[in-house]
Short mmCIF file of C-alpha atoms in Angstrom, two decimals:
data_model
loop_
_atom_site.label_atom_id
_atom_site.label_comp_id
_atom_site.label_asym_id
_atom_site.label_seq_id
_atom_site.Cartn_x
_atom_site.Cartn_y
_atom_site.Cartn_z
CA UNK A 1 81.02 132.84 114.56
CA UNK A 2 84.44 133.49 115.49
CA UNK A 3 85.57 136.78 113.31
CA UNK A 4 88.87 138.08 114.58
CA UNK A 5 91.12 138.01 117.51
CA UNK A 6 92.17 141.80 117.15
CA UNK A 7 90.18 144.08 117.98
CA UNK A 8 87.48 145.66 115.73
CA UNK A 9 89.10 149.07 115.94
CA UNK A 10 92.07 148.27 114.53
CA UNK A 11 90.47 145.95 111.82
CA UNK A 12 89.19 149.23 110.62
CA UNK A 13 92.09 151.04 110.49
CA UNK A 14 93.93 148.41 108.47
CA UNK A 15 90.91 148.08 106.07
CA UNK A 16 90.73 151.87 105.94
CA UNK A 17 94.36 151.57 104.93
CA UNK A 18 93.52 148.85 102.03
CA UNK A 19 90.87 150.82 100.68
CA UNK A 20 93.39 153.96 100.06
CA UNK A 21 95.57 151.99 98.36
CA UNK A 22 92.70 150.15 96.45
CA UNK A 23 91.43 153.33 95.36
CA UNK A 24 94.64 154.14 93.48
CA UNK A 25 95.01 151.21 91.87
CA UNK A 26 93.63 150.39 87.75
CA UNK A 27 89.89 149.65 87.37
CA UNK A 28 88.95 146.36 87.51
CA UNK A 29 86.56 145.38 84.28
CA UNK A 30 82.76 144.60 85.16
CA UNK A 31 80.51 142.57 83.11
CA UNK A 32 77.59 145.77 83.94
CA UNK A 33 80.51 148.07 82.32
CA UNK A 34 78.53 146.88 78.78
CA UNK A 35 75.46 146.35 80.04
CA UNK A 36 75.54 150.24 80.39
CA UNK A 37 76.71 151.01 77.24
CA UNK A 38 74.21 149.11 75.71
CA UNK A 39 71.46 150.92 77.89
CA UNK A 40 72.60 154.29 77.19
CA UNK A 41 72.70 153.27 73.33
CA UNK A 42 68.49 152.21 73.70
CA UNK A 43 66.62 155.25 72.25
CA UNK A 44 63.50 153.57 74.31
CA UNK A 45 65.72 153.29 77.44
CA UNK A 46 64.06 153.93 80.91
CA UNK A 47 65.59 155.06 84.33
CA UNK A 48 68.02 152.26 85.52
CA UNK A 49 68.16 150.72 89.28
CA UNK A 50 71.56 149.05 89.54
CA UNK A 51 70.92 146.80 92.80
CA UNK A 52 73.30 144.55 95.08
CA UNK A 53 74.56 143.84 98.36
CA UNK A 54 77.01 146.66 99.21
CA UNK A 55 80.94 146.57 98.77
CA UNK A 56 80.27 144.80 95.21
CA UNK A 57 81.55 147.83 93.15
CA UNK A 58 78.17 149.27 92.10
CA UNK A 59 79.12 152.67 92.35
CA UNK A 60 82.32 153.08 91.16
CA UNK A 61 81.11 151.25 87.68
CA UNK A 62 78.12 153.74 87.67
CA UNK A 63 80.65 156.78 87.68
CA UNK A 64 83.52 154.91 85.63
CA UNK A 65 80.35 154.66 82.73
CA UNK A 66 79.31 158.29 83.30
CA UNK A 67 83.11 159.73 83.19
CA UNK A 68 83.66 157.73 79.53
CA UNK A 69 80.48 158.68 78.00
CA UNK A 70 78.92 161.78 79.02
CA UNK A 71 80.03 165.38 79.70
CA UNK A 72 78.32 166.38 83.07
CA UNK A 73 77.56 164.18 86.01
CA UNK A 74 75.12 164.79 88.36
CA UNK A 75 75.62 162.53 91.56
CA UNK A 76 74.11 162.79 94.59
CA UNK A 77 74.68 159.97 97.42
CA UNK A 78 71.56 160.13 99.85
CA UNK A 79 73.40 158.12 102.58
CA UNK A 80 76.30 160.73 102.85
CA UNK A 81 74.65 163.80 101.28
CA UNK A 82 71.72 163.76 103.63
CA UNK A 83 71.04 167.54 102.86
CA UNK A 84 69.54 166.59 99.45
CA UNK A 85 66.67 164.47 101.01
CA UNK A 86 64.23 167.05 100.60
CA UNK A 87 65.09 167.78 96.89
CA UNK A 88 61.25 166.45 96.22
CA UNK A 89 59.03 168.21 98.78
CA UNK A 90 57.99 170.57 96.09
CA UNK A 91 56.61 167.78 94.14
CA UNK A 92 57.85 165.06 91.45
CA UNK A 93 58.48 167.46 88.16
CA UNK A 94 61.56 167.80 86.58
CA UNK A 95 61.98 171.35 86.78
CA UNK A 96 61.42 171.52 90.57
CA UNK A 97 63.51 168.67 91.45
CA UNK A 98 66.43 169.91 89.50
CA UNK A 99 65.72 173.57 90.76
CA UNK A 100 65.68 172.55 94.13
CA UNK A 101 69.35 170.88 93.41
CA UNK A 102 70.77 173.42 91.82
CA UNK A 103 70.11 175.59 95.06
CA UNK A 104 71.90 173.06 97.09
CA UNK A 105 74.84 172.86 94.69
CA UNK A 106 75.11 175.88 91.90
CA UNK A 107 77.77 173.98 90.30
CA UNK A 108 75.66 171.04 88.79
CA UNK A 109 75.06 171.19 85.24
CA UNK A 110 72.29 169.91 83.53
CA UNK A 111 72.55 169.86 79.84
CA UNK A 112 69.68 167.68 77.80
CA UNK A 113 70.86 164.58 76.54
CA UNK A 114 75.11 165.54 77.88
CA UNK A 115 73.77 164.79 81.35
CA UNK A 116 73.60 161.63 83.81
CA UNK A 117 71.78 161.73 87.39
CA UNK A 118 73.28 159.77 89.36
CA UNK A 119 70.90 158.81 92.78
CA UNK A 120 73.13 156.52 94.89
CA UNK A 121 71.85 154.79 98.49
CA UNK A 122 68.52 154.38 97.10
CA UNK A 123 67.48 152.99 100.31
CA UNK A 124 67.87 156.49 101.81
CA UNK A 125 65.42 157.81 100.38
CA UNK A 126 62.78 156.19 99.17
CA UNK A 127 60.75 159.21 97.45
CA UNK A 128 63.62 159.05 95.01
CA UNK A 129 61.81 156.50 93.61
CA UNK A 130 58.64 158.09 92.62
CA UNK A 131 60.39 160.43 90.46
CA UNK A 132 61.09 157.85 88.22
CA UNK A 133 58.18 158.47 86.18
CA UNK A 134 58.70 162.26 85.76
CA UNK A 135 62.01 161.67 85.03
CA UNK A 136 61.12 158.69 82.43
CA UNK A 137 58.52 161.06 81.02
CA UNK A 138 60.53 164.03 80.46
CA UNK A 139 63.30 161.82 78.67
CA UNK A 140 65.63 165.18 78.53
CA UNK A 141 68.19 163.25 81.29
CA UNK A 142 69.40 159.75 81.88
CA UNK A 143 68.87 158.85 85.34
CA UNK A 144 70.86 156.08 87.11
CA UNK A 145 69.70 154.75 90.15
CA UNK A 146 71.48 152.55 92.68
CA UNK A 147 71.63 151.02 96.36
CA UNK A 148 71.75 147.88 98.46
CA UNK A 149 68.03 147.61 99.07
CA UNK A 150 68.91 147.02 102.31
CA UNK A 151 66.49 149.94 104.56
CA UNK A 152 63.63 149.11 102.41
CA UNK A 153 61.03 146.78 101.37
CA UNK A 154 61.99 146.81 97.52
CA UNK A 155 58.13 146.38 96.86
CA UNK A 156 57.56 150.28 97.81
CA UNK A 157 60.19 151.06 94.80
CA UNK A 158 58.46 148.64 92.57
CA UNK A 159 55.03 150.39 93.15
CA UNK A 160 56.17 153.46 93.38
CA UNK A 161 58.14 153.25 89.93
CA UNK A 162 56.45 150.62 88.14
CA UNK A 163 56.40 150.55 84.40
CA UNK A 164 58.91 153.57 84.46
CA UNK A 165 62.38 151.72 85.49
CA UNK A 166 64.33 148.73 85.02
CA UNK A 167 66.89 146.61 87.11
CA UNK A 168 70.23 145.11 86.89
CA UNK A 169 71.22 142.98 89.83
CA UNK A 170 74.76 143.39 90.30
CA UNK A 171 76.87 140.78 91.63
CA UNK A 172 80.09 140.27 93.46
CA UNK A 173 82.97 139.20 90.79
CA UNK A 174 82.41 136.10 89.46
CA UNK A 175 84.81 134.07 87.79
CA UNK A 176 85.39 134.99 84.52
CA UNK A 177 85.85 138.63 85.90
CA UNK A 178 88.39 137.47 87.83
CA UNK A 179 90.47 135.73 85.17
CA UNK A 180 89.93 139.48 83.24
CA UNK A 181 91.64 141.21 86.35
CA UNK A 182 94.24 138.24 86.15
CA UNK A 183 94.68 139.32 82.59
CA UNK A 184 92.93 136.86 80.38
CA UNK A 185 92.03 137.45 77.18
CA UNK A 186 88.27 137.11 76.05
CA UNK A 187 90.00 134.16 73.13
CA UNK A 188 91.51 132.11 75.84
CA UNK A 189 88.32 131.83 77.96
CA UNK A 190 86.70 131.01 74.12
CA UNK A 191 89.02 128.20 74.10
CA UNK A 192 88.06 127.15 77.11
CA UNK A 193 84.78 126.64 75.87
CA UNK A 194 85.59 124.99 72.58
CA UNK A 195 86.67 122.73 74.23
CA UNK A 196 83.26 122.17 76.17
CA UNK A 197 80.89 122.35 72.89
CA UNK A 198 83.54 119.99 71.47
CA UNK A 199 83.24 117.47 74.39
CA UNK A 200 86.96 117.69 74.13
CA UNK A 201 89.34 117.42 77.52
CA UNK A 202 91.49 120.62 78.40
CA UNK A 203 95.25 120.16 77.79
CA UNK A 204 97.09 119.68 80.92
CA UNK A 205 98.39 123.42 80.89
CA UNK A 206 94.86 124.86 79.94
CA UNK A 207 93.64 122.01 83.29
CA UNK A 208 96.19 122.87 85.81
CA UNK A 209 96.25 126.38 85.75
CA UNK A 210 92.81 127.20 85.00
CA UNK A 211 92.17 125.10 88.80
CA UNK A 212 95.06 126.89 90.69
CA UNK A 213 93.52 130.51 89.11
CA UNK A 214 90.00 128.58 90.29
CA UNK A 215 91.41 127.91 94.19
CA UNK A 216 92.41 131.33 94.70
CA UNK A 217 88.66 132.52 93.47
CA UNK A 218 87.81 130.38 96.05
CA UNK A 219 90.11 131.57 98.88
CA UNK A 220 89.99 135.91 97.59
CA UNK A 221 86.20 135.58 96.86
CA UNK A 222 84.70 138.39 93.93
CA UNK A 223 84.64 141.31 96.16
CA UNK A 224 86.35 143.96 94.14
CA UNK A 225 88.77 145.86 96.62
CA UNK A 226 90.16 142.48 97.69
CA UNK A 227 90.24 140.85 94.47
CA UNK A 228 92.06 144.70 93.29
CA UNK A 229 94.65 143.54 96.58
CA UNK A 230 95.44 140.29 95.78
CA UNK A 231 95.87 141.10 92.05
CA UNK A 232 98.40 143.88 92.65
CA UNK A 233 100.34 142.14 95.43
CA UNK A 234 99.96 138.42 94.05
CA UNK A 235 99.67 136.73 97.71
CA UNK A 236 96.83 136.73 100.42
CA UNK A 237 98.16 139.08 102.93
CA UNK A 238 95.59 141.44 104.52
CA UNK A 239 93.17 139.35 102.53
CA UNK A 240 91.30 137.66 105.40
CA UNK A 241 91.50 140.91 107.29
CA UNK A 242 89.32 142.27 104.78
CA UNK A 243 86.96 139.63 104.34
CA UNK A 244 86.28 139.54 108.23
CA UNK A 245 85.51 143.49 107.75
CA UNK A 246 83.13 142.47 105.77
CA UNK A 247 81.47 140.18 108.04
CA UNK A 248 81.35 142.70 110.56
CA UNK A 249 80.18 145.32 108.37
CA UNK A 250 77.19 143.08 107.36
CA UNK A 251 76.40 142.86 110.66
CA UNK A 252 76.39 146.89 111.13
CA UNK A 253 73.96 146.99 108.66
CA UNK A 254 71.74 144.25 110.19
CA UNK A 255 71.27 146.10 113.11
CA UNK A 256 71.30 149.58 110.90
CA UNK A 257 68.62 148.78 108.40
CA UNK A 258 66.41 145.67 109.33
CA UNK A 259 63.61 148.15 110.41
CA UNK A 260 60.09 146.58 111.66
CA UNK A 261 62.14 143.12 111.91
CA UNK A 262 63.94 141.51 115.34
CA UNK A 263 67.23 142.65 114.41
CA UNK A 264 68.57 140.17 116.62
CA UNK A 265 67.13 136.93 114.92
CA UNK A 266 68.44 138.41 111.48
CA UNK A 267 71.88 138.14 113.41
CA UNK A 268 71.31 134.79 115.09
CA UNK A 269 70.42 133.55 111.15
CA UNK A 270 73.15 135.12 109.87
CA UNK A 271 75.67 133.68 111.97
CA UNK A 272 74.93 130.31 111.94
CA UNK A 273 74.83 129.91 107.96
CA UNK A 274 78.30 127.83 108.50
CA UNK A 275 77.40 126.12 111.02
CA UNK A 276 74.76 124.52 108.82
CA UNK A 277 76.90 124.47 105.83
CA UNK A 278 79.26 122.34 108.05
CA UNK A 279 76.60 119.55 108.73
CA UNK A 280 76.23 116.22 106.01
CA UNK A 281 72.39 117.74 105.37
CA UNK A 282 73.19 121.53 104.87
CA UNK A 283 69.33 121.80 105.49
CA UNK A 284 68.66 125.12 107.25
CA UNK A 285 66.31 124.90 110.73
CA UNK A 286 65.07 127.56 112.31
CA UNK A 287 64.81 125.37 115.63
CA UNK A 288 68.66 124.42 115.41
CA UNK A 289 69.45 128.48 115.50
CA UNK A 290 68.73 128.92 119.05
CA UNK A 291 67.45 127.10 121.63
CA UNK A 292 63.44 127.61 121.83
CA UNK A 293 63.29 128.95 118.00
CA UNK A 294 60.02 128.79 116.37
CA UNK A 295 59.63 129.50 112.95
CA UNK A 296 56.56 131.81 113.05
CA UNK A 297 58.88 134.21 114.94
CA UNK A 298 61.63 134.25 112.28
CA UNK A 299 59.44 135.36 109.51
CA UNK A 300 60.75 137.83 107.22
CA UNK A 301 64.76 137.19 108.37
CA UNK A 302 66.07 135.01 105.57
CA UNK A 303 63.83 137.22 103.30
CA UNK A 304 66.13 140.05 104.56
CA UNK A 305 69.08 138.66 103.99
CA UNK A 306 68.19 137.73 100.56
CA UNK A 307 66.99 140.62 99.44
CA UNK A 308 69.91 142.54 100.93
CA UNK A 309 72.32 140.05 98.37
CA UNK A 310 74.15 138.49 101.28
CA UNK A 311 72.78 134.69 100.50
CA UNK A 312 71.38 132.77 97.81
CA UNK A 313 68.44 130.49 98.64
CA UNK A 314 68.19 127.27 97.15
CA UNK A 315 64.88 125.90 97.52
CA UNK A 316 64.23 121.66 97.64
CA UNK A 317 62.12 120.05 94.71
CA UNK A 318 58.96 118.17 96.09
CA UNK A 319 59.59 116.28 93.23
CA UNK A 320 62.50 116.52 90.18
CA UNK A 321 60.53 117.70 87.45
CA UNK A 322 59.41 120.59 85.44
CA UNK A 323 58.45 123.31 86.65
CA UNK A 324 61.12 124.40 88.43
CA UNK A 325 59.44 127.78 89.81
CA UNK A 326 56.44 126.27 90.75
CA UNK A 327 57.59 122.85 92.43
CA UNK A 328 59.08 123.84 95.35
CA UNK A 329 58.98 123.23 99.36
CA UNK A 330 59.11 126.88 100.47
CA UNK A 331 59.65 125.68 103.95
CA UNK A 332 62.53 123.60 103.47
CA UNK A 333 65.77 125.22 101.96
CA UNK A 334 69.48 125.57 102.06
CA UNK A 335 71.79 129.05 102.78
CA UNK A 336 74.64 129.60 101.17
CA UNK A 337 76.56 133.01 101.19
CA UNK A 338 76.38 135.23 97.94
CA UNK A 339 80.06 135.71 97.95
CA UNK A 340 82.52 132.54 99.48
CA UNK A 341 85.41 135.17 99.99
CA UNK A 342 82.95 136.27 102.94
CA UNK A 343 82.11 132.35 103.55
CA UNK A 344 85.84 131.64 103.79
CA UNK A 345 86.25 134.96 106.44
CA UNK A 346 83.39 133.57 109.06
CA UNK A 347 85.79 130.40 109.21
CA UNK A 348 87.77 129.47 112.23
CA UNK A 349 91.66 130.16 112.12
CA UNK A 350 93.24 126.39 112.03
CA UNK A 351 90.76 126.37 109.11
CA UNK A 352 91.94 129.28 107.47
CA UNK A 353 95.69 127.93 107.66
CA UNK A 354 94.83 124.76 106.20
CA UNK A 355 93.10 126.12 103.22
CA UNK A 356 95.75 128.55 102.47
CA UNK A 357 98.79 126.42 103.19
CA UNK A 358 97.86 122.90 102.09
CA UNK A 359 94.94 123.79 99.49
CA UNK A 360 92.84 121.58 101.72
CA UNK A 361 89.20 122.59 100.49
CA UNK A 362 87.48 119.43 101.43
CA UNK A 363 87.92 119.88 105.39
CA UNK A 364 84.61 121.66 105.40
CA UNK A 365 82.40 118.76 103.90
CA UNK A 366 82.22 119.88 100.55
CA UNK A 367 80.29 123.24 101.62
CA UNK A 368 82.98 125.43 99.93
CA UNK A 369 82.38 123.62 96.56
CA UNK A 370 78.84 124.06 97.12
CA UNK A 371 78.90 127.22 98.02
CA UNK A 372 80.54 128.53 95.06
CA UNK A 373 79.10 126.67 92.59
CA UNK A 374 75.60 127.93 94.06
CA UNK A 375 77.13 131.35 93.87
CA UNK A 376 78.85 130.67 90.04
CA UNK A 377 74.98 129.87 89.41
CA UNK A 378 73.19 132.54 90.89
CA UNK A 379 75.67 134.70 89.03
CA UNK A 380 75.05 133.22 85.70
CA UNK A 381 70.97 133.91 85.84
CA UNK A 382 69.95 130.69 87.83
CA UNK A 383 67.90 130.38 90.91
CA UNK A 384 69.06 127.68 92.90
CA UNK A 385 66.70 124.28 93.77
CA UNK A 386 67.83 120.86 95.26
CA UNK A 387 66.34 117.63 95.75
CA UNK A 388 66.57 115.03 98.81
CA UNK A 389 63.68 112.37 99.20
CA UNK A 390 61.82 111.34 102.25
CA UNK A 391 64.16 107.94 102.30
CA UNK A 392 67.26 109.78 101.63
CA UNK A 393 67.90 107.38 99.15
CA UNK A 394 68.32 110.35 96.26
CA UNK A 395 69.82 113.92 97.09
CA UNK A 396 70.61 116.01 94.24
CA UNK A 397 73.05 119.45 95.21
CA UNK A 398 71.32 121.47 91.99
CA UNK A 399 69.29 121.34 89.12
CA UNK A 400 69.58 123.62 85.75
CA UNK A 401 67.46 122.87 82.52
CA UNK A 402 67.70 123.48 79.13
CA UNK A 403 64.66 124.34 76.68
CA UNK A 404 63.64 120.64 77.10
CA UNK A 405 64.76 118.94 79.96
CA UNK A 406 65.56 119.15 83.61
CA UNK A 407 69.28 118.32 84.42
CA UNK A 408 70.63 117.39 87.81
CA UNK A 409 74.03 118.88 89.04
CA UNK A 410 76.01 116.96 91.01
CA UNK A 411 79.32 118.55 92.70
CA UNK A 412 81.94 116.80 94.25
CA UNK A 413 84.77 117.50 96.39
CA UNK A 414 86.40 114.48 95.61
CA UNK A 415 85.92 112.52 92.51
CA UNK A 416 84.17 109.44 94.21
CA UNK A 417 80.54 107.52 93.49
CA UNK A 418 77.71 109.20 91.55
CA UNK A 419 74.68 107.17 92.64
CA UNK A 420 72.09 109.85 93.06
CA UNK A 421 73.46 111.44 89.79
CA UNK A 422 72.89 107.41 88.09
CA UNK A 423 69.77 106.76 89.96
CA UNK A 424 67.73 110.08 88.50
CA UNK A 425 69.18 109.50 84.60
CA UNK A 426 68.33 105.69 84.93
CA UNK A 427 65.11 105.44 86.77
CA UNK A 428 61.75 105.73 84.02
CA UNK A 429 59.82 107.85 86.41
CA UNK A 430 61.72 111.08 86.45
CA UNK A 431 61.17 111.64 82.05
CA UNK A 432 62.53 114.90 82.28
CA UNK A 433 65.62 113.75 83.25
CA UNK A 434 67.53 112.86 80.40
CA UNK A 435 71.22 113.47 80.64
CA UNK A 436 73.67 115.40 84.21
CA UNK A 437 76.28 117.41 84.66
CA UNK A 438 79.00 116.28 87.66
CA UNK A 439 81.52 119.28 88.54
CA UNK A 440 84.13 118.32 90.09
CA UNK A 441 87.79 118.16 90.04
CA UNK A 442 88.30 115.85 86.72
CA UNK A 443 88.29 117.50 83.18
CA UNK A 444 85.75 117.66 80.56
CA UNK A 445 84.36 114.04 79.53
CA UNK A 446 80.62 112.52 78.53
CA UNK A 447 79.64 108.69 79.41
CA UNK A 448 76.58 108.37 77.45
CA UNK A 449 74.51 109.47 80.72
CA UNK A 450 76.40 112.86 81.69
CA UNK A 451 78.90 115.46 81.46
CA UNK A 452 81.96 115.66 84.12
CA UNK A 453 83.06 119.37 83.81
CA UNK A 454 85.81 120.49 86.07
CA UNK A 455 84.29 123.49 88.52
CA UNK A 456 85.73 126.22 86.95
CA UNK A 457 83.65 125.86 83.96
CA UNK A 458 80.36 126.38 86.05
CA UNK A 459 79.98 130.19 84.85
CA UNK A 460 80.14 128.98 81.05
CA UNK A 461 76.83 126.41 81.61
CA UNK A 462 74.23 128.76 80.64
CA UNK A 463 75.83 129.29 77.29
CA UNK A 464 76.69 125.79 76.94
CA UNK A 465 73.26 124.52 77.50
CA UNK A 466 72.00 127.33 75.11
CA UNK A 467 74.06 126.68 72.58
CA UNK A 468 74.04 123.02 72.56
#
């Protein structure tokens, strides 16, 4: 994977750079920015882990919530703060752990029910974790938790804390944050939606310009200090620079975190993702990452990665029907990355021109689309499953359901022949099949059989198909 032709150095400084001036610039809204309102606001509420790949804006919603609602923060960042590691070698009570902090810092208030702890980089300290219960149990504090998951197994949290915590996965932005940062108002995104409960085309305003604001979501990506840059200086300079920092700070961590695991495999995985994405099948083979690959010695790497929020995993159907959790090939499965602003960074440069200059998203065989739709998915609650049959007669890019049916979701890159989408809503044998959704560039229309939605409406399915 070809990142950069300047060096790494100065990469650095010029994304040190962006970050200053993100920092000053106004707060981008989060969807978790209710979310923990509404937890603070449950009188049964436990200890919260916020989790998510890094760079996704986890803390600064965590101390944009505490700042707004309570009148002392305690915050303590076990990645940077490394002095506070041993805040629970007396033991797991309350008193001791907040005695032993207020040694390390005097200034720390901790006033019952006035007060959030704030634990961030989790994965720094694992022990954190088992004072979840205490802390749950003692109910004077609310405790907020949060890290990339990324230098642990997230099962030792789990046991460690179970019953006593619960988790939000946090996301990069997805789309309908990004029209908020664009300056949308929550009534013109209802339109938007009318308009799909109605079965009723967009105008050709509401079309056009809901696709260009779509293209550069494609291009920026939802990671919030580039999203914050483009926003404020309304091109995409400095943009890739950023994205490629990303990339190579992935890869820091990779080599940082991925303990008891061939660090070098996670890499090799890692940086082939486009390559696959590239080829007609998308299907991802071990033996195709390097020469003499077996699988058996690759175990736990794409694991890793998901876990650490860097892909999604979609999974292929032995057969498209319900269940969808439990009718899976385990062995046989697609990568896509969690974020395509990071997808479009690993890209080569003539690439990178093309797609900015001449819009051209269809020179990577329809991966982008994929890719983002997958992520639009992901984002919206879904896990992600496809189907292909032994002939390769039928391939299917996703499937969805509602409360009573399974529903195949075909994207397109260009609006051409639907014959897999036809073949599964026609053919007898797959009954819980009974209508599809096409995204694709073409606006909102039904033909008795299924839905053509343009892509931008992806992050408004789940409602649709609830509210039906």
């Amino acid at each position: 994977m070809e990142f950069c032709d300047k060096p790494i150095l100065k990469i650095q400084e010029f994304c040190d750079t962006i970050y200053t001036e993100v920092k000053s610039m106004s707060r981008l809204r989060r969807k978790i920015d209710q979310y923990l309102i509404d937890w603070k606001n449950d009188k049964n509420k436990m200890p919260l882990i916020v989790k998510g790949a890094r760079q996704i804006g986890k803390t600064d919603s965590i101390e944009n919530f505490a700042k707004n609602n309570y009148k002392n923060l305690v915050e303590i960042n076990f990645a940077i703060e490394k002095q506070y590691l041993d805040i629970f070698k007396n033991g797991f009570d309350v008193d001791s752990i907040l005695k032993n902090i207020s040694f390390k810092n005097p200034n720390f208030k901790f006033v019952p029910g006035e007060t959030l702890i704030f634990f961030d980089e989790l994965q720094a300290c694992p022990n954190c974790a088992t004072s979840l219960k205490s802390f749950n149990q003692d109910g004077r504090f609310d405790v907020i938790c949060s890290g990339s998951l990324m230098g642990i197994n997230y099962k030792e949290i789990e046991s460690n804390s179970v019953g006593n915590k619960i988790d939000y996965n946090m996301y990069s932005m997805d789309f309908e944050e990004f029209l908020w940062a664009k300056g949308y108002k929550e009534e013109q995104i209802e339109d938007l939606y009318k308009c799909m409960i109605e079965t009723k085309p967009l105008s050709t305003v509401q079309y056009d310009v809901m696709m260009s604001n779509f293209k550069e979501f494609m291009v920026v990506g939802g990671m919030p200090a580039i999203v914050n840059r483009f926003i404020s200086q309304k091109n995409y300079s400095g943009i890739l620079e950023m994205q490629k920092q990303i990339l190579l700070d992935y890869e820091e961590d990779i080599t940082k975190y991925a303990q008891g695991l061939d660090q070098g495999k996670i890499l090799s995985v890692y940086r082939k993702i486009p390559t696959f994405l590239g080829n007609e099948n998308k299907k991802f083979q071990i033996s195709k990452v390097e020469n003499g690959a077996r699988s058996r010695e690759y175990i736990g790497t794409i694991e890793w990665l998901d876990n650490a929020g860097i892909i999604n995993i979609s999974y292929c159907m032995e057969q498209p029907e319900l269940p969808l959790g439990g009718n899976y090939n385990p062995d046989n499965y697609r990568l896509y990355f969690s974020d395509t602003g990071v997808l479009i960074g690993s890209l080569d440069e003539e690439a990178q021109d093309d797609l900015r200059k001449n819009e051209n998203f269809n020179t990577y065989k329809g991966a982008l689309f994929e890719n983002i739709v997958g992520d639009m998915l992901v984002k919206a609650g879904y896990k992600l499953y496809f189907y292909k049959n032994e002939k390769g007669t039928i391939e299917m890019d996703f499937f969805i359901r509602d409360k009573d049916s399974l529903i195949p979701v075909e994207v397109k890159a260009n609006d051409n022949a639907t014959a897999s989408l036809n073949n599964l809503i026609d053919n007898d044998k797959y009954e819980d099949i009974r209508y599809g959704i096409k995204l694709c560039n073409r606006n909102i229309g039904f033909n008795g059989k299924f839905y053509t939605f343009p892509y931008f409406l992806t992050f408004l399915l789940k409602r649709y198909l609830k509210e039906k």
